[in-house]
Amino acid sequence: MTTSSVEAFSLYSDLYARFRPAYPESLYDWLLPLCPGYQRAWDCATGSGQTAVRLGNSFARVDATDISSNQLSVAERHTQVYYRECPAEVTPFDDDCFDLICVSQALHWFHLPSFWPEVQRVLKPGGIFAAWGYHHCVVTPEIDKACSVLWSIIEPFWSSRCELLWDDFRGSGCPLPLLKAPSFSIREDWTLDHFLGFLNTTSASKLCKQALGESILDEACLRIARAWGHGGERRRVELPLHLMVARKDAARFFPAVIEPTP
């Protein structure tokens, strides 16, 4: 990760953890049966630990790493999850030790020429690598229109690295054979307060407020509140996922792998 990305995710770490959505169970239902076993998984750039904790319910051990000590300090605890502060590109793990490596909402921050050799080193033959993330959300046409004002304010503060995520990781240079994956979306029923908390704790929002002042997004949030209606009413929020899945040594261990449609 770059210094700016560490700063972005270290700001308001407790609030970031509180407002992150959970990834859909359907994603894990599809992904986990692909793994050669359930002995050990690595949740890389774990952040507040959402993915790590879910993997802890399925794997004997989950190693969850991040370079932000602030993020790790508020990460959710689980008996099968072992948190460690270290970069994604250089780890203390043994060769061929992981059945699954996951990167949720973070691959675009890595130095990929250094990260991919580490993935190939620590992933078991036949092991699965998966990266996913989200960007824009969909609620109702009226709320989406109101949100466009906030998005326009924070747009200059998105890192150019986010384009890798928005483009479905096509430029990632992943050296492993890719698997064809279905589409998944996060679907959450949120109150207005939770929705605004989510919008205000994205990396771009945090950097925007740091640069231009804490009140810079207030008017945009009022627009969203008016479109939302009664603040206590829960509304369905959908966040489509960008997803990339690959398998180590696929041609050798799993010759029937389906390549993705161009």
Short mmCIF file of C-alpha atoms in Angstrom, two decimals:
data_model
loop_
_atom_site.label_atom_id
_atom_site.label_comp_id
_atom_site.label_asym_id
_atom_site.label_seq_id
_atom_site.Cartn_x
_atom_site.Cartn_y
_atom_site.Cartn_z
CA MET A 1 0.00 0.00 0.00
CA THR A 2 1.01 3.61 -0.50
CA THR A 3 1.40 6.11 2.32
CA SER A 4 -1.75 7.96 1.21
CA SER A 5 -3.81 4.78 1.30
CA VAL A 6 -2.65 3.98 4.83
CA GLU A 7 -3.63 7.47 5.94
CA ALA A 8 -7.02 7.18 4.25
CA PHE A 9 -7.93 4.00 6.06
CA SER A 10 -6.37 4.97 9.39
CA LEU A 11 -8.58 8.07 9.64
CA TYR A 12 -11.67 7.36 11.75
CA SER A 13 -10.86 3.62 11.89
CA ASP A 14 -13.55 2.92 14.47
CA LEU A 15 -16.23 4.59 12.33
CA TYR A 16 -14.99 2.84 9.20
CA ALA A 17 -15.39 -0.51 10.95
CA ARG A 18 -18.88 0.36 12.18
CA PHE A 19 -20.30 1.25 8.79
CA ARG A 20 -18.74 -1.35 6.47
CA PRO A 21 -21.31 -3.68 4.90
CA ALA A 22 -21.08 -7.46 5.19
CA TYR A 23 -20.28 -9.39 2.04
CA PRO A 24 -23.07 -11.69 0.83
CA GLU A 25 -23.23 -15.24 2.13
CA SER A 26 -23.91 -16.36 -1.44
CA LEU A 27 -20.37 -15.29 -2.34
CA TYR A 28 -18.88 -17.61 0.28
CA ASP A 29 -21.31 -20.40 -0.64
CA TRP A 30 -19.92 -20.29 -4.17
CA LEU A 31 -16.27 -19.59 -3.33
CA LEU A 32 -15.44 -21.95 -0.46
CA PRO A 33 -16.28 -25.25 -2.23
CA LEU A 34 -13.62 -24.35 -4.81
CA CYS A 35 -10.87 -24.57 -2.17
CA PRO A 36 -8.75 -27.74 -1.94
CA GLY A 37 -9.24 -27.82 1.84
CA TYR A 38 -10.26 -25.79 4.87
CA GLN A 39 -7.07 -25.87 6.90
CA ARG A 40 -5.81 -22.32 6.46
CA ALA A 41 -6.83 -19.05 4.79
CA TRP A 42 -5.21 -15.64 4.47
CA ASP A 43 -7.33 -12.49 4.57
CA CYS A 44 -4.93 -9.92 3.16
CA ALA A 45 -5.48 -6.24 4.04
CA THR A 46 -8.16 -7.35 6.48
CA GLY A 47 -9.11 -3.84 7.62
CA SER A 48 -11.75 -4.23 10.31
CA GLY A 49 -11.88 -8.00 9.82
CA GLN A 50 -15.27 -8.65 8.19
CA THR A 51 -13.91 -11.23 5.75
CA ALA A 52 -11.53 -12.78 8.27
CA VAL A 53 -14.28 -13.41 10.81
CA ARG A 54 -16.52 -15.04 8.22
CA LEU A 55 -13.66 -17.27 7.04
CA GLY A 56 -13.00 -18.16 10.68
CA ASN A 57 -16.33 -19.99 10.70
CA SER A 58 -15.12 -22.29 7.92
CA PHE A 59 -11.33 -22.64 8.25
CA ALA A 60 -9.24 -24.15 11.03
CA ARG A 61 -7.02 -21.04 10.98
CA VAL A 62 -7.28 -17.63 9.35
CA ASP A 63 -4.27 -15.32 9.17
CA ALA A 64 -5.49 -11.73 8.77
CA THR A 65 -2.92 -9.07 7.90
CA ASP A 66 -2.95 -5.30 7.46
CA ILE A 67 -0.38 -2.51 7.55
CA SER A 68 -2.68 -0.21 9.52
CA SER A 69 -2.33 -0.72 13.26
CA ASN A 70 -5.37 1.52 13.76
CA GLN A 71 -7.51 -0.78 11.63
CA LEU A 72 -6.26 -3.88 13.41
CA SER A 73 -6.96 -2.33 16.80
CA VAL A 74 -10.70 -2.20 16.03
CA ALA A 75 -10.92 -5.45 14.06
CA GLU A 76 -13.52 -7.93 15.24
CA ARG A 77 -12.10 -10.85 17.23
CA HIS A 78 -12.63 -14.54 16.48
CA THR A 79 -11.04 -17.62 18.03
CA GLN A 80 -9.81 -18.91 14.65
CA VAL A 81 -8.50 -15.56 13.38
CA TYR A 82 -4.92 -14.43 14.02
CA TYR A 83 -4.22 -10.76 13.26
CA ARG A 84 -0.78 -9.55 12.23
CA GLU A 85 0.58 -6.19 11.12
CA CYS A 86 2.56 -6.67 7.92
CA PRO A 87 2.50 -5.58 4.26
CA ALA A 88 0.76 -7.66 1.61
CA GLU A 89 3.89 -7.91 -0.49
CA VAL A 90 6.26 -9.34 2.16
CA THR A 91 4.94 -11.85 4.69
CA PRO A 92 6.40 -14.34 7.19
CA PHE A 93 4.26 -17.23 5.93
CA ASP A 94 5.60 -20.59 4.76
CA ASP A 95 5.51 -21.70 1.15
CA ASP A 96 2.38 -23.48 -0.10
CA CYS A 97 0.45 -23.02 3.15
CA PHE A 98 -2.92 -21.46 2.22
CA ASP A 99 -6.00 -23.09 0.74
CA LEU A 100 -7.51 -19.65 0.11
CA ILE A 101 -6.23 -16.09 -0.16
CA CYS A 102 -8.81 -13.29 -0.07
CA VAL A 103 -8.42 -9.57 -0.69
CA SER A 104 -11.60 -7.60 -0.11
CA GLN A 105 -11.77 -3.92 -1.05
CA ALA A 106 -7.98 -3.55 -1.17
CA LEU A 107 -6.20 -5.15 -4.15
CA HIS A 108 -5.97 -1.84 -6.00
CA TRP A 109 -3.81 -0.41 -3.19
CA PHE A 110 -1.05 -3.04 -3.50
CA HIS A 111 2.25 -2.94 -5.37
CA LEU A 112 1.13 -5.77 -7.62
CA PRO A 113 4.51 -6.68 -9.20
CA SER A 114 5.64 -7.57 -5.66
CA PHE A 115 2.35 -8.99 -4.45
CA TRP A 116 1.79 -11.63 -7.12
CA PRO A 117 5.05 -13.52 -6.44
CA GLU A 118 4.09 -13.63 -2.77
CA VAL A 119 0.67 -15.07 -3.66
CA GLN A 120 2.28 -17.73 -5.83
CA ARG A 121 4.71 -18.59 -3.04
CA VAL A 122 2.27 -19.02 -0.16
CA LEU A 123 -0.78 -20.42 -1.98
CA LYS A 124 -1.08 -24.21 -2.07
CA PRO A 125 -1.14 -25.98 -5.43
CA GLY A 126 -4.79 -25.93 -6.43
CA GLY A 127 -5.46 -23.13 -3.93
CA ILE A 128 -7.85 -20.29 -4.65
CA PHE A 129 -7.14 -16.57 -4.86
CA ALA A 130 -10.11 -14.18 -4.73
CA ALA A 131 -10.33 -10.40 -4.80
CA TRP A 132 -13.48 -8.33 -4.65
CA GLY A 133 -14.77 -4.87 -3.86
CA TYR A 134 -17.55 -2.36 -4.45
CA HIS A 135 -17.89 1.26 -5.47
CA HIS A 136 -21.22 2.99 -6.11
CA CYS A 137 -24.44 1.96 -4.43
CA VAL A 138 -28.04 1.89 -5.62
CA VAL A 139 -31.06 2.77 -3.44
CA THR A 140 -33.93 4.53 -5.27
CA PRO A 141 -33.81 6.90 -8.26
CA GLU A 142 -34.51 9.89 -6.00
CA ILE A 143 -31.86 8.97 -3.44
CA ASP A 144 -29.36 8.03 -6.14
CA LYS A 145 -29.84 11.47 -7.72
CA ALA A 146 -29.24 13.15 -4.38
CA CYS A 147 -26.14 11.02 -3.81
CA SER A 148 -24.70 12.21 -7.12
CA VAL A 149 -23.99 15.59 -5.51
CA LEU A 150 -21.88 13.99 -2.78
CA TRP A 151 -20.09 11.76 -5.31
CA SER A 152 -19.21 14.82 -7.41
CA ILE A 153 -17.62 16.55 -4.39
CA ILE A 154 -15.46 13.63 -3.36
CA GLU A 155 -14.60 12.47 -6.89
CA PRO A 156 -11.20 14.27 -7.00
CA PHE A 157 -10.18 12.46 -3.83
CA TRP A 158 -10.52 8.93 -5.19
CA SER A 159 -7.11 7.48 -5.84
CA SER A 160 -6.35 6.67 -9.47
CA ARG A 161 -5.64 3.17 -8.18
CA CYS A 162 -9.39 2.67 -7.71
CA GLU A 163 -9.75 2.43 -11.48
CA LEU A 164 -8.37 -1.12 -11.25
CA LEU A 165 -11.32 -2.09 -9.04
CA TRP A 166 -13.87 -0.23 -11.16
CA ASP A 167 -12.56 -2.03 -14.26
CA ASP A 168 -13.14 -5.47 -12.68
CA PHE A 169 -9.39 -5.98 -12.06
CA ARG A 170 -8.70 -6.40 -15.78
CA GLY A 171 -5.34 -4.66 -15.48
CA SER A 172 -4.21 -6.51 -12.37
CA GLY A 173 -1.70 -8.74 -14.15
CA CYS A 174 -2.82 -11.76 -12.12
CA PRO A 175 -0.49 -14.61 -13.17
CA LEU A 176 -2.88 -17.38 -12.10
CA PRO A 177 -5.50 -18.88 -14.43
CA LEU A 178 -8.81 -17.11 -13.88
CA LEU A 179 -12.09 -18.83 -13.11
CA LYS A 180 -15.42 -17.68 -14.46
CA ALA A 181 -17.41 -16.21 -11.58
CA PRO A 182 -21.09 -15.29 -11.23
CA SER A 183 -22.24 -11.81 -10.27
CA PHE A 184 -22.84 -10.91 -6.63
CA SER A 185 -24.18 -7.85 -4.85
CA ILE A 186 -24.23 -6.69 -1.26
CA ARG A 187 -27.80 -6.01 -0.18
CA GLU A 188 -28.34 -4.29 3.15
CA ASP A 189 -31.39 -2.72 4.82
CA TRP A 190 -30.05 0.49 6.32
CA THR A 191 -31.44 3.48 8.18
CA LEU A 192 -30.52 6.96 6.98
CA ASP A 193 -27.92 7.33 9.75
CA HIS A 194 -26.18 4.14 8.73
CA PHE A 195 -26.25 5.07 5.05
CA LEU A 196 -24.74 8.50 5.74
CA GLY A 197 -22.17 6.89 8.00
CA PHE A 198 -21.18 4.60 5.14
CA LEU A 199 -20.89 7.48 2.66
CA ASN A 200 -18.89 9.63 5.06
CA THR A 201 -16.31 6.94 5.83
CA THR A 202 -15.20 6.00 2.31
CA SER A 203 -11.53 6.73 1.67
CA ALA A 204 -12.41 9.62 -0.68
CA SER A 205 -14.85 11.19 1.80
CA LYS A 206 -12.32 11.04 4.61
CA LEU A 207 -9.55 12.62 2.51
CA CYS A 208 -11.99 15.23 1.19
CA LYS A 209 -12.99 16.31 4.70
CA GLN A 210 -9.39 16.30 5.83
CA ALA A 211 -8.48 18.66 2.98
CA LEU A 212 -11.57 20.90 2.81
CA GLY A 213 -13.07 20.71 6.30
CA GLU A 214 -15.41 18.45 8.19
CA SER A 215 -18.53 20.34 7.04
CA ILE A 216 -17.82 20.11 3.31
CA LEU A 217 -20.32 17.28 2.78
CA ASP A 218 -23.07 18.60 5.06
CA GLU A 219 -25.26 20.14 2.34
CA ALA A 220 -24.97 17.03 0.17
CA CYS A 221 -25.99 14.88 3.14
CA LEU A 222 -29.04 17.10 3.73
CA ARG A 223 -30.09 16.50 0.11
CA ILE A 224 -29.85 12.77 0.68
CA ALA A 225 -31.83 13.05 3.93
CA ARG A 226 -34.65 14.90 2.18
CA ALA A 227 -34.79 12.25 -0.55
CA TRP A 228 -34.71 9.45 2.04
CA GLY A 229 -37.74 10.64 3.98
CA HIS A 230 -38.24 9.42 7.54
CA GLY A 231 -34.75 8.80 8.91
CA GLY A 232 -35.73 5.72 10.87
CA GLU A 233 -37.13 3.98 7.81
CA ARG A 234 -34.95 1.19 6.52
CA ARG A 235 -34.25 1.11 2.80
CA ARG A 236 -32.61 -1.56 0.68
CA VAL A 237 -29.10 -0.52 -0.40
CA GLU A 238 -27.41 -2.54 -3.14
CA LEU A 239 -23.68 -2.50 -3.86
CA PRO A 240 -22.67 -4.61 -6.89
CA LEU A 241 -19.38 -6.44 -6.38
CA HIS A 242 -16.39 -6.49 -8.70
CA LEU A 243 -14.90 -9.98 -8.41
CA MET A 244 -11.80 -11.82 -9.65
CA VAL A 245 -11.11 -15.48 -8.78
CA ALA A 246 -8.13 -17.61 -9.82
CA ARG A 247 -6.58 -20.98 -9.00
CA LYS A 248 -2.90 -21.80 -8.62
CA ASP A 249 -1.60 -24.37 -11.10
CA ALA A 250 -5.11 -24.78 -12.49
CA ALA A 251 -4.09 -26.57 -15.68
CA ARG A 252 -2.11 -29.17 -13.74
CA PHE A 253 -4.42 -29.80 -10.80
CA PHE A 254 -7.82 -28.90 -12.21
CA PRO A 255 -7.76 -29.31 -16.01
CA ALA A 256 -11.48 -28.52 -16.38
CA VAL A 257 -11.13 -24.86 -15.33
CA ILE A 258 -13.40 -22.52 -17.31
CA GLU A 259 -11.71 -19.39 -18.57
CA PRO A 260 -13.63 -16.10 -18.21
CA THR A 261 -15.59 -14.73 -21.14
CA PRO A 262 -13.69 -11.78 -22.71
#
